[in-house]
Amino acid sequence: MSEKDRFSGALDRVLELVVLLNDDMTKSLASLGLTGSRAHLLWVLRERGPLTQRSLAQALGVSARNITGLVDALVATGFVSREPHPTDRRATLVSFTKQGEATARDLQRDQEEFAELLFAGMPREQFDAFVGGLGEVLARLAKAGLTRNAAGG
Amino acid sequence: MSEKDRFSGALDRVLELVVLLNDDMTKSLASLGLTGSRAHLLWVLRERGPLTQRSLAQALGVSARNITGLVDALVATGFVSREPHPTDRRATLVSFTKQGEATARDLQRDQEEFAELLFAGMPREQFDAFVGGLGEVLARLAKAGLTRNAAGG
DNA sequence: ATACATAGTGAAGGTGCATCACGATGAGTG
DNA sequence: CACTCATCGTGATGCACCTTCACTATGTAT
């Protein structure tokens, strides 16, 4: 088997993982009444506290206009609320409602459970090797100029 | 560091890889005049030869109606053509045009180059460990009932 | 012939994304 | 203070992807 074939095969597996992960997360999110983008927004909000929509746009790497729609939806379903910014009357702060906080916790719990599903009981050596390889691949991607925020900065 | 944290951290890295991969492939595909879904269709067509739209729907895991739109777009851009099915007058066969064949080859070349970027020069041991871990994770996903086609069958 | 299943598509709708235009506000300058 | 320019959110519009339901044309089994 040529090196080329080994590499392509590995990429195929990675891609398969991507598809599977995507499907599973989408389903899991749907059961909480969320979509991927809305969950992502909640996730950022949870890590960084109340934010303006502008900040959210930057954090998610999407247009400001798009955030309006996502927040609209999350407000409609009661996960977040819009508050006036205390000092800048142009801006609005997006904050969790109680329900939103609970959902964000569920989100994290689900993620932890999923990580458990993937890795629990795996020999420590294999786990470390996998994570190491993952890090190496990520580093190569970064070196190739694909650092998530290189374009968005 | 607790086991839980190690697992979550690893999942975070996997998710980061997913995002990075997605971005890069989207860009690469756009340069060929394709989107992800259309490229996927071409990919399946390349592996399995001329197919009915119904078969494509199954292969891509989307609704038949959706295939109509994807094929419409690919016909409009000259990558594929619709031919009457030789024996079933209800069905249409989707086949490559010459341009489509060339593009499919480009697609594969790009994918191989990308695999090269990710893995070339990586110590054989690390590569094998990574692929092994990947296989293990994939197996767990499959065991958890997330086998790509389990729901679609 | 009749009934049922299948292939593709029109219609309508949901979600995520973008750009452009615009009003409201903030901040810097004279 | 008035003027200018940048910034925040959003309306309008459009593309891609996906869905379900309804419908026609066709195949198939009884």
Coordinates of C-alpha atoms (C1' of nucleotides) in Angstrom, one line a residue:
Chain A
M1 CA 0.0 0.0 0.0
S2 CA 1.5 3.3 -1.1
E3 CA 2.0 6.2 1.3
K4 CA -0.5 8.1 -0.7
D5 CA -3.1 5.4 -0.2
R6 CA -2.4 5.3 3.6
F7 CA -2.8 9.1 3.8
S8 CA -6.0 9.1 1.8
G9 CA -7.5 6.3 3.8
A10 CA -6.7 8.1 7.0
L11 CA -8.4 11.3 5.7
D12 CA -11.4 9.2 4.7
R13 CA -11.7 8.0 8.2
V14 CA -11.4 11.5 9.6
L15 CA -14.1 12.7 7.2
E16 CA -16.3 9.8 8.3
L17 CA -15.8 10.8 11.9
V18 CA -16.8 14.4 10.9
V19 CA -20.0 13.2 9.4
L20 CA -20.9 10.9 12.3
L21 CA -20.1 13.6 14.8
N22 CA -22.1 16.1 13.0
D23 CA -25.2 13.8 12.8
D24 CA -25.0 12.9 16.4
M25 CA -24.6 16.4 17.7
T26 CA -27.4 17.7 15.5
K27 CA -29.7 15.1 17.0
S28 CA -28.6 15.7 20.5
L29 CA -29.0 19.4 20.1
A30 CA -32.4 19.0 18.6
S31 CA -33.6 17.2 21.7
L32 CA -32.8 20.3 23.7
G33 CA -34.6 22.5 21.2
L34 CA -31.4 23.8 19.6
T35 CA -29.6 23.9 16.3
G36 CA -25.9 23.8 15.9
S37 CA -25.5 27.6 15.5
R38 CA -27.7 28.5 18.4
A39 CA -25.9 26.0 20.6
H40 CA -22.7 27.5 19.6
L41 CA -23.9 31.0 20.5
L42 CA -25.1 29.7 23.9
W43 CA -21.7 28.1 24.4
V44 CA -19.8 31.3 23.8
L45 CA -22.2 33.2 26.0
R46 CA -21.6 30.7 28.8
E47 CA -17.8 31.1 28.6
R48 CA -17.7 34.8 28.2
G49 CA -20.8 36.2 29.9
P50 CA -23.3 38.7 28.6
L51 CA -22.1 40.0 25.2
T52 CA -23.2 42.4 22.6
Q53 CA -24.4 41.0 19.3
R54 CA -21.3 42.4 17.7
S55 CA -19.0 40.5 20.0
L56 CA -21.0 37.4 19.3
A57 CA -20.6 37.9 15.6
Q58 CA -16.9 38.0 16.0
A59 CA -16.8 35.1 18.4
L60 CA -18.8 32.8 16.1
G61 CA -17.1 34.1 13.0
V62 CA -20.3 35.0 11.2
S63 CA -21.9 38.3 10.1
A64 CA -23.6 40.6 12.5
R65 CA -26.8 40.3 10.6
N66 CA -26.8 36.6 11.2
I67 CA -26.5 37.0 14.9
T68 CA -29.7 39.1 14.9
G69 CA -31.6 36.0 13.6
L70 CA -30.0 33.6 15.9
V71 CA -30.7 35.8 18.9
D72 CA -34.3 36.3 17.7
A73 CA -34.8 32.6 17.7
L74 CA -33.2 32.1 21.1
V75 CA -35.3 34.9 22.6
A76 CA -38.4 33.3 21.0
T77 CA -37.6 30.0 22.7
G78 CA -36.8 31.6 26.0
F79 CA -33.1 30.8 26.2
V80 CA -31.7 34.3 26.2
S81 CA -32.9 37.9 26.6
R82 CA -31.9 41.2 25.1
E83 CA -31.0 43.9 27.6
P84 CA -30.0 47.4 26.8
H85 CA -26.3 48.0 27.1
P86 CA -25.7 50.1 30.2
T87 CA -23.4 52.7 28.5
D88 CA -23.8 52.3 24.8
R89 CA -27.4 52.9 23.6
R90 CA -26.6 51.5 20.2
A91 CA -25.8 48.1 21.6
T92 CA -27.8 45.3 23.2
L93 CA -26.5 42.8 25.6
V94 CA -27.5 39.2 25.2
S95 CA -27.9 37.4 28.5
F96 CA -29.1 34.0 29.7
T97 CA -32.5 33.5 31.1
K98 CA -32.8 30.9 33.8
Q99 CA -34.0 28.4 31.3
G100 CA -31.0 29.3 29.1
E101 CA -28.6 28.7 31.9
A102 CA -30.1 25.3 32.6
T103 CA -29.9 24.4 28.9
A104 CA -26.3 25.5 28.7
R105 CA -25.6 23.1 31.6
D106 CA -27.4 20.3 29.8
L107 CA -25.3 21.1 26.8
Q108 CA -22.1 20.7 28.7
R109 CA -23.3 17.6 30.4
D110 CA -24.2 16.1 27.0
Q111 CA -20.8 17.0 25.7
E112 CA -19.1 15.3 28.6
E113 CA -21.2 12.2 28.2
F114 CA -20.4 12.1 24.5
A115 CA -16.7 12.4 25.3
E116 CA -17.2 9.6 27.7
L117 CA -18.8 7.5 25.0
L118 CA -15.9 8.1 22.7
F119 CA -13.0 7.6 25.1
A120 CA -14.0 5.8 28.3
G121 CA -12.2 2.6 28.9
M122 CA -9.7 3.2 26.1
P123 CA -6.2 2.2 27.1
R124 CA -4.3 5.2 28.3
E125 CA -1.6 4.7 25.8
Q126 CA -3.9 4.6 22.8
F127 CA -5.8 7.7 24.1
D128 CA -2.6 9.6 24.5
A129 CA -1.4 8.5 21.0
F130 CA -4.7 9.6 19.5
V131 CA -4.6 13.0 21.2
G132 CA -1.0 13.4 20.2
G133 CA -1.7 12.7 16.6
L134 CA -4.7 15.0 16.7
G135 CA -2.5 17.8 18.1
E136 CA 0.1 17.2 15.3
V137 CA -2.6 17.3 12.6
L138 CA -4.1 20.5 14.2
A139 CA -0.6 22.0 14.3
R140 CA -0.1 21.3 10.6
L141 CA -3.4 22.9 9.8
A142 CA -2.4 26.0 11.7
K143 CA 1.0 26.1 10.1
A144 CA -0.8 26.0 6.7
G145 CA -2.5 29.2 7.6
L146 CA -5.8 27.8 8.6
T147 CA -5.9 29.1 12.1
R148 CA -9.6 29.6 12.7
N149 CA -9.2 33.3 13.4
A150 CA -6.5 34.2 11.0
A151 CA -9.1 35.5 8.5
G152 CA -11.6 36.7 11.0
G153 CA -9.2 39.0 12.9
Chain B
M1 CA -6.4 16.6 35.7
S2 CA -9.5 14.4 35.9
E3 CA -10.4 11.8 33.4
K4 CA -13.5 13.8 32.5
D5 CA -11.4 16.8 31.7
R6 CA -9.0 14.8 29.6
F7 CA -11.9 13.4 27.6
S8 CA -13.6 16.7 27.2
G9 CA -10.4 18.3 26.1
A10 CA -9.9 15.6 23.5
L11 CA -13.4 16.1 22.2
D12 CA -12.7 19.8 22.0
R13 CA -9.7 19.1 19.8
V14 CA -11.7 16.8 17.6
L15 CA -14.4 19.5 17.3
E16 CA -11.8 22.0 16.4
L17 CA -10.4 19.7 13.7
V18 CA -13.9 19.4 12.4
V19 CA -14.4 23.1 12.1
L20 CA -11.0 23.6 10.5
L21 CA -11.5 20.8 8.0
N22 CA -14.9 22.1 7.1
D23 CA -13.6 25.6 6.4
D24 CA -10.7 24.4 4.3
M25 CA -12.8 22.0 2.2
T26 CA -15.5 24.6 1.6
K27 CA -12.9 27.0 0.3
S28 CA -11.1 24.4 -1.8
L29 CA -14.5 23.2 -3.3
A30 CA -15.5 26.8 -4.0
S31 CA -12.4 27.2 -6.2
L32 CA -13.7 24.3 -8.3
G33 CA -17.1 25.9 -8.5
L34 CA -18.6 23.4 -6.1
T35 CA -20.3 23.3 -2.8
G36 CA -20.0 20.5 -0.2
S37 CA -23.2 18.7 -1.2
R38 CA -22.6 18.9 -4.9
A39 CA -19.1 17.7 -4.5
H40 CA -20.4 14.8 -2.4
L41 CA -22.8 13.9 -5.1
L42 CA -20.0 13.9 -7.7
W43 CA -17.9 11.8 -5.4
V44 CA -20.5 9.2 -5.1
L45 CA -21.1 9.2 -8.8
R46 CA -17.4 8.7 -9.4
E47 CA -17.3 5.7 -7.2
R48 CA -20.4 4.0 -8.3
G49 CA -21.0 5.1 -11.9
P50 CA -24.2 6.5 -13.4
L51 CA -27.0 6.4 -10.8
T52 CA -30.7 7.2 -10.6
Q53 CA -31.6 10.2 -8.5
R54 CA -33.2 7.8 -6.0
S55 CA -30.0 5.9 -5.5
L56 CA -28.1 9.2 -5.1
A57 CA -30.6 10.2 -2.4
Q58 CA -29.9 7.0 -0.5
A59 CA -26.2 7.3 -0.9
L60 CA -26.1 10.9 0.3
G61 CA -28.6 10.3 3.0
V62 CA -30.9 13.1 2.0
S63 CA -34.4 13.3 0.5
A64 CA -35.1 12.5 -3.1
R65 CA -36.5 16.0 -3.5
N66 CA -33.2 17.5 -2.5
I67 CA -31.3 15.5 -5.1
T68 CA -33.4 17.1 -7.8
G69 CA -32.1 20.5 -6.8
L70 CA -28.5 19.4 -6.5
V71 CA -28.6 17.7 -9.9
D72 CA -30.3 20.8 -11.4
A73 CA -27.4 22.9 -10.2
L74 CA -24.8 20.4 -11.5
V75 CA -26.5 20.2 -14.8
A76 CA -26.6 24.0 -15.0
T77 CA -22.8 24.2 -14.4
G78 CA -22.1 21.4 -16.9
F79 CA -20.7 18.8 -14.5
V80 CA -23.3 16.1 -15.0
S81 CA -26.2 15.3 -17.4
R82 CA -29.5 13.6 -17.1
E83 CA -30.1 10.6 -19.3
P84 CA -33.2 8.5 -19.6
H85 CA -33.0 5.2 -17.8
P86 CA -32.8 2.4 -20.4
T87 CA -35.5 0.2 -18.9
D88 CA -37.4 2.3 -16.3
R89 CA -39.1 5.2 -17.9
R90 CA -39.8 6.8 -14.5
A91 CA -36.2 7.1 -13.6
T92 CA -33.4 9.3 -14.9
L93 CA -29.7 8.4 -14.8
V94 CA -27.2 11.0 -13.7
S95 CA -23.9 10.8 -15.6
F96 CA -20.7 12.8 -15.8
T97 CA -20.0 15.1 -18.6
K98 CA -16.4 15.3 -19.7
Q99 CA -16.0 18.5 -17.7
G100 CA -17.5 16.7 -14.7
E101 CA -15.1 13.9 -15.0
A102 CA -12.2 16.3 -15.1
T103 CA -13.6 18.1 -12.0
A104 CA -14.0 14.8 -10.2
R105 CA -10.3 14.0 -10.9
D106 CA -9.4 17.5 -9.5
L107 CA -11.5 16.7 -6.5
Q108 CA -9.5 13.6 -5.8
R109 CA -6.2 15.2 -6.4
D110 CA -7.1 18.0 -4.0
Q111 CA -8.1 15.5 -1.4
E112 CA -4.8 13.6 -1.8
E113 CA -2.9 16.8 -1.5
F114 CA -4.8 17.7 1.6
A115 CA -4.1 14.3 3.1
E116 CA -0.5 14.9 2.3
L117 CA -0.6 18.2 4.1
L118 CA -2.0 16.6 7.2
F119 CA 0.2 13.5 7.4
A120 CA 3.3 13.8 5.2
G121 CA 6.5 13.4 7.2
M122 CA 4.7 12.3 10.3
P123 CA 6.6 9.5 12.1
R124 CA 5.1 6.2 11.1
E125 CA 4.5 5.3 14.7
Q126 CA 2.5 8.4 15.4
F127 CA 0.5 8.1 12.2
D128 CA -0.4 4.5 13.0
A129 CA -1.3 5.4 16.5
F130 CA -3.5 8.2 15.3
V131 CA -5.3 6.0 12.7
G132 CA -5.7 3.3 15.3
G133 CA -7.3 5.7 17.8
L134 CA -9.5 7.0 15.0
G135 CA -10.6 3.5 14.2
E136 CA -11.4 2.8 17.9
V137 CA -13.5 6.0 18.2
L138 CA -15.3 5.2 15.0
A139 CA -16.0 1.7 16.3
R140 CA -17.5 3.1 19.5
L141 CA -19.7 5.4 17.5
A142 CA -20.8 2.5 15.4
K143 CA -21.5 0.4 18.5
A144 CA -23.5 3.2 19.9
G145 CA -25.8 2.8 16.9
L146 CA -24.6 5.7 14.9
T147 CA -23.6 3.8 11.8
R148 CA -24.2 6.3 9.1
N149 CA -26.8 4.1 7.4
A150 CA -28.5 2.5 10.4
A151 CA -31.2 5.1 10.3
G152 CA -31.4 5.5 6.6
G153 CA -32.0 1.8 5.8
Chain C
dA1 C1' -58.4 -4.0 -14.8
dT2 C1' -57.4 -2.6 -10.4
dA3 C1' -54.6 -1.5 -6.7
dC4 C1' -50.4 -0.3 -4.9
dA5 C1' -45.5 1.1 -5.0
dT6 C1' -41.9 3.9 -7.0
dA7 C1' -39.3 7.9 -9.7
dG8 C1' -39.0 12.6 -10.1
dT9 C1' -40.8 17.3 -9.3
dG10 C1' -43.8 21.6 -7.9
dA11 C1' -45.0 24.2 -3.9
dA12 C1' -44.1 25.8 0.5
dG13 C1' -41.3 26.3 4.5
dG14 C1' -37.3 26.2 8.0
dT15 C1' -32.3 27.2 9.0
dG16 C1' -27.9 29.2 8.2
dC17 C1' -25.2 32.3 5.8
dA18 C1' -24.0 36.8 3.0
dT19 C1' -24.2 41.7 1.3
dC20 C1' -26.2 46.2 0.9
dA21 C1' -28.8 50.1 2.8
dC22 C1' -30.4 52.5 6.6
dG23 C1' -31.5 54.8 11.1
dA24 C1' -29.8 55.5 15.6
dT25 C1' -26.1 56.4 18.4
dG26 C1' -21.2 57.4 19.9
dA27 C1' -16.9 59.8 19.4
dG28 C1' -13.6 62.9 17.5
dT29 C1' -12.7 67.6 15.5
dG30 C1' -13.2 72.5 14.8
Chain D
dC1 C1' -22.2 73.6 19.4
dA2 C1' -22.1 71.5 14.5
dC3 C1' -19.9 68.2 11.4
dT4 C1' -18.0 64.0 10.2
dC5 C1' -17.0 59.4 10.6
dA6 C1' -17.3 54.9 12.8
dT7 C1' -20.2 51.5 15.0
dC8 C1' -24.6 48.7 16.5
dG9 C1' -28.5 46.5 15.2
dT10 C1' -31.8 45.4 11.6
dG11 C1' -34.8 45.4 7.1
dA12 C1' -34.5 43.7 2.5
dT13 C1' -32.9 40.4 -0.6
dG14 C1' -30.7 36.3 -2.2
dC15 C1' -28.2 31.7 -2.2
dA16 C1' -27.5 26.8 -0.4
dC17 C1' -29.3 23.0 1.8
dC18 C1' -32.7 20.4 3.7
dT19 C1' -37.7 18.8 4.7
dT20 C1' -42.7 17.3 3.9
dC21 C1' -46.8 17.0 1.2
dA22 C1' -49.2 16.6 -3.2
dC23 C1' -49.2 15.2 -7.9
dT24 C1' -48.1 12.9 -12.4
dA25 C1' -46.0 9.2 -14.9
dT26 C1' -44.8 4.9 -14.8
dG27 C1' -43.9 0.0 -13.1
dT28 C1' -45.7 -4.3 -10.9
dA29 C1' -48.6 -7.6 -8.8
dT30 C1' -53.0 -9.7 -8.4

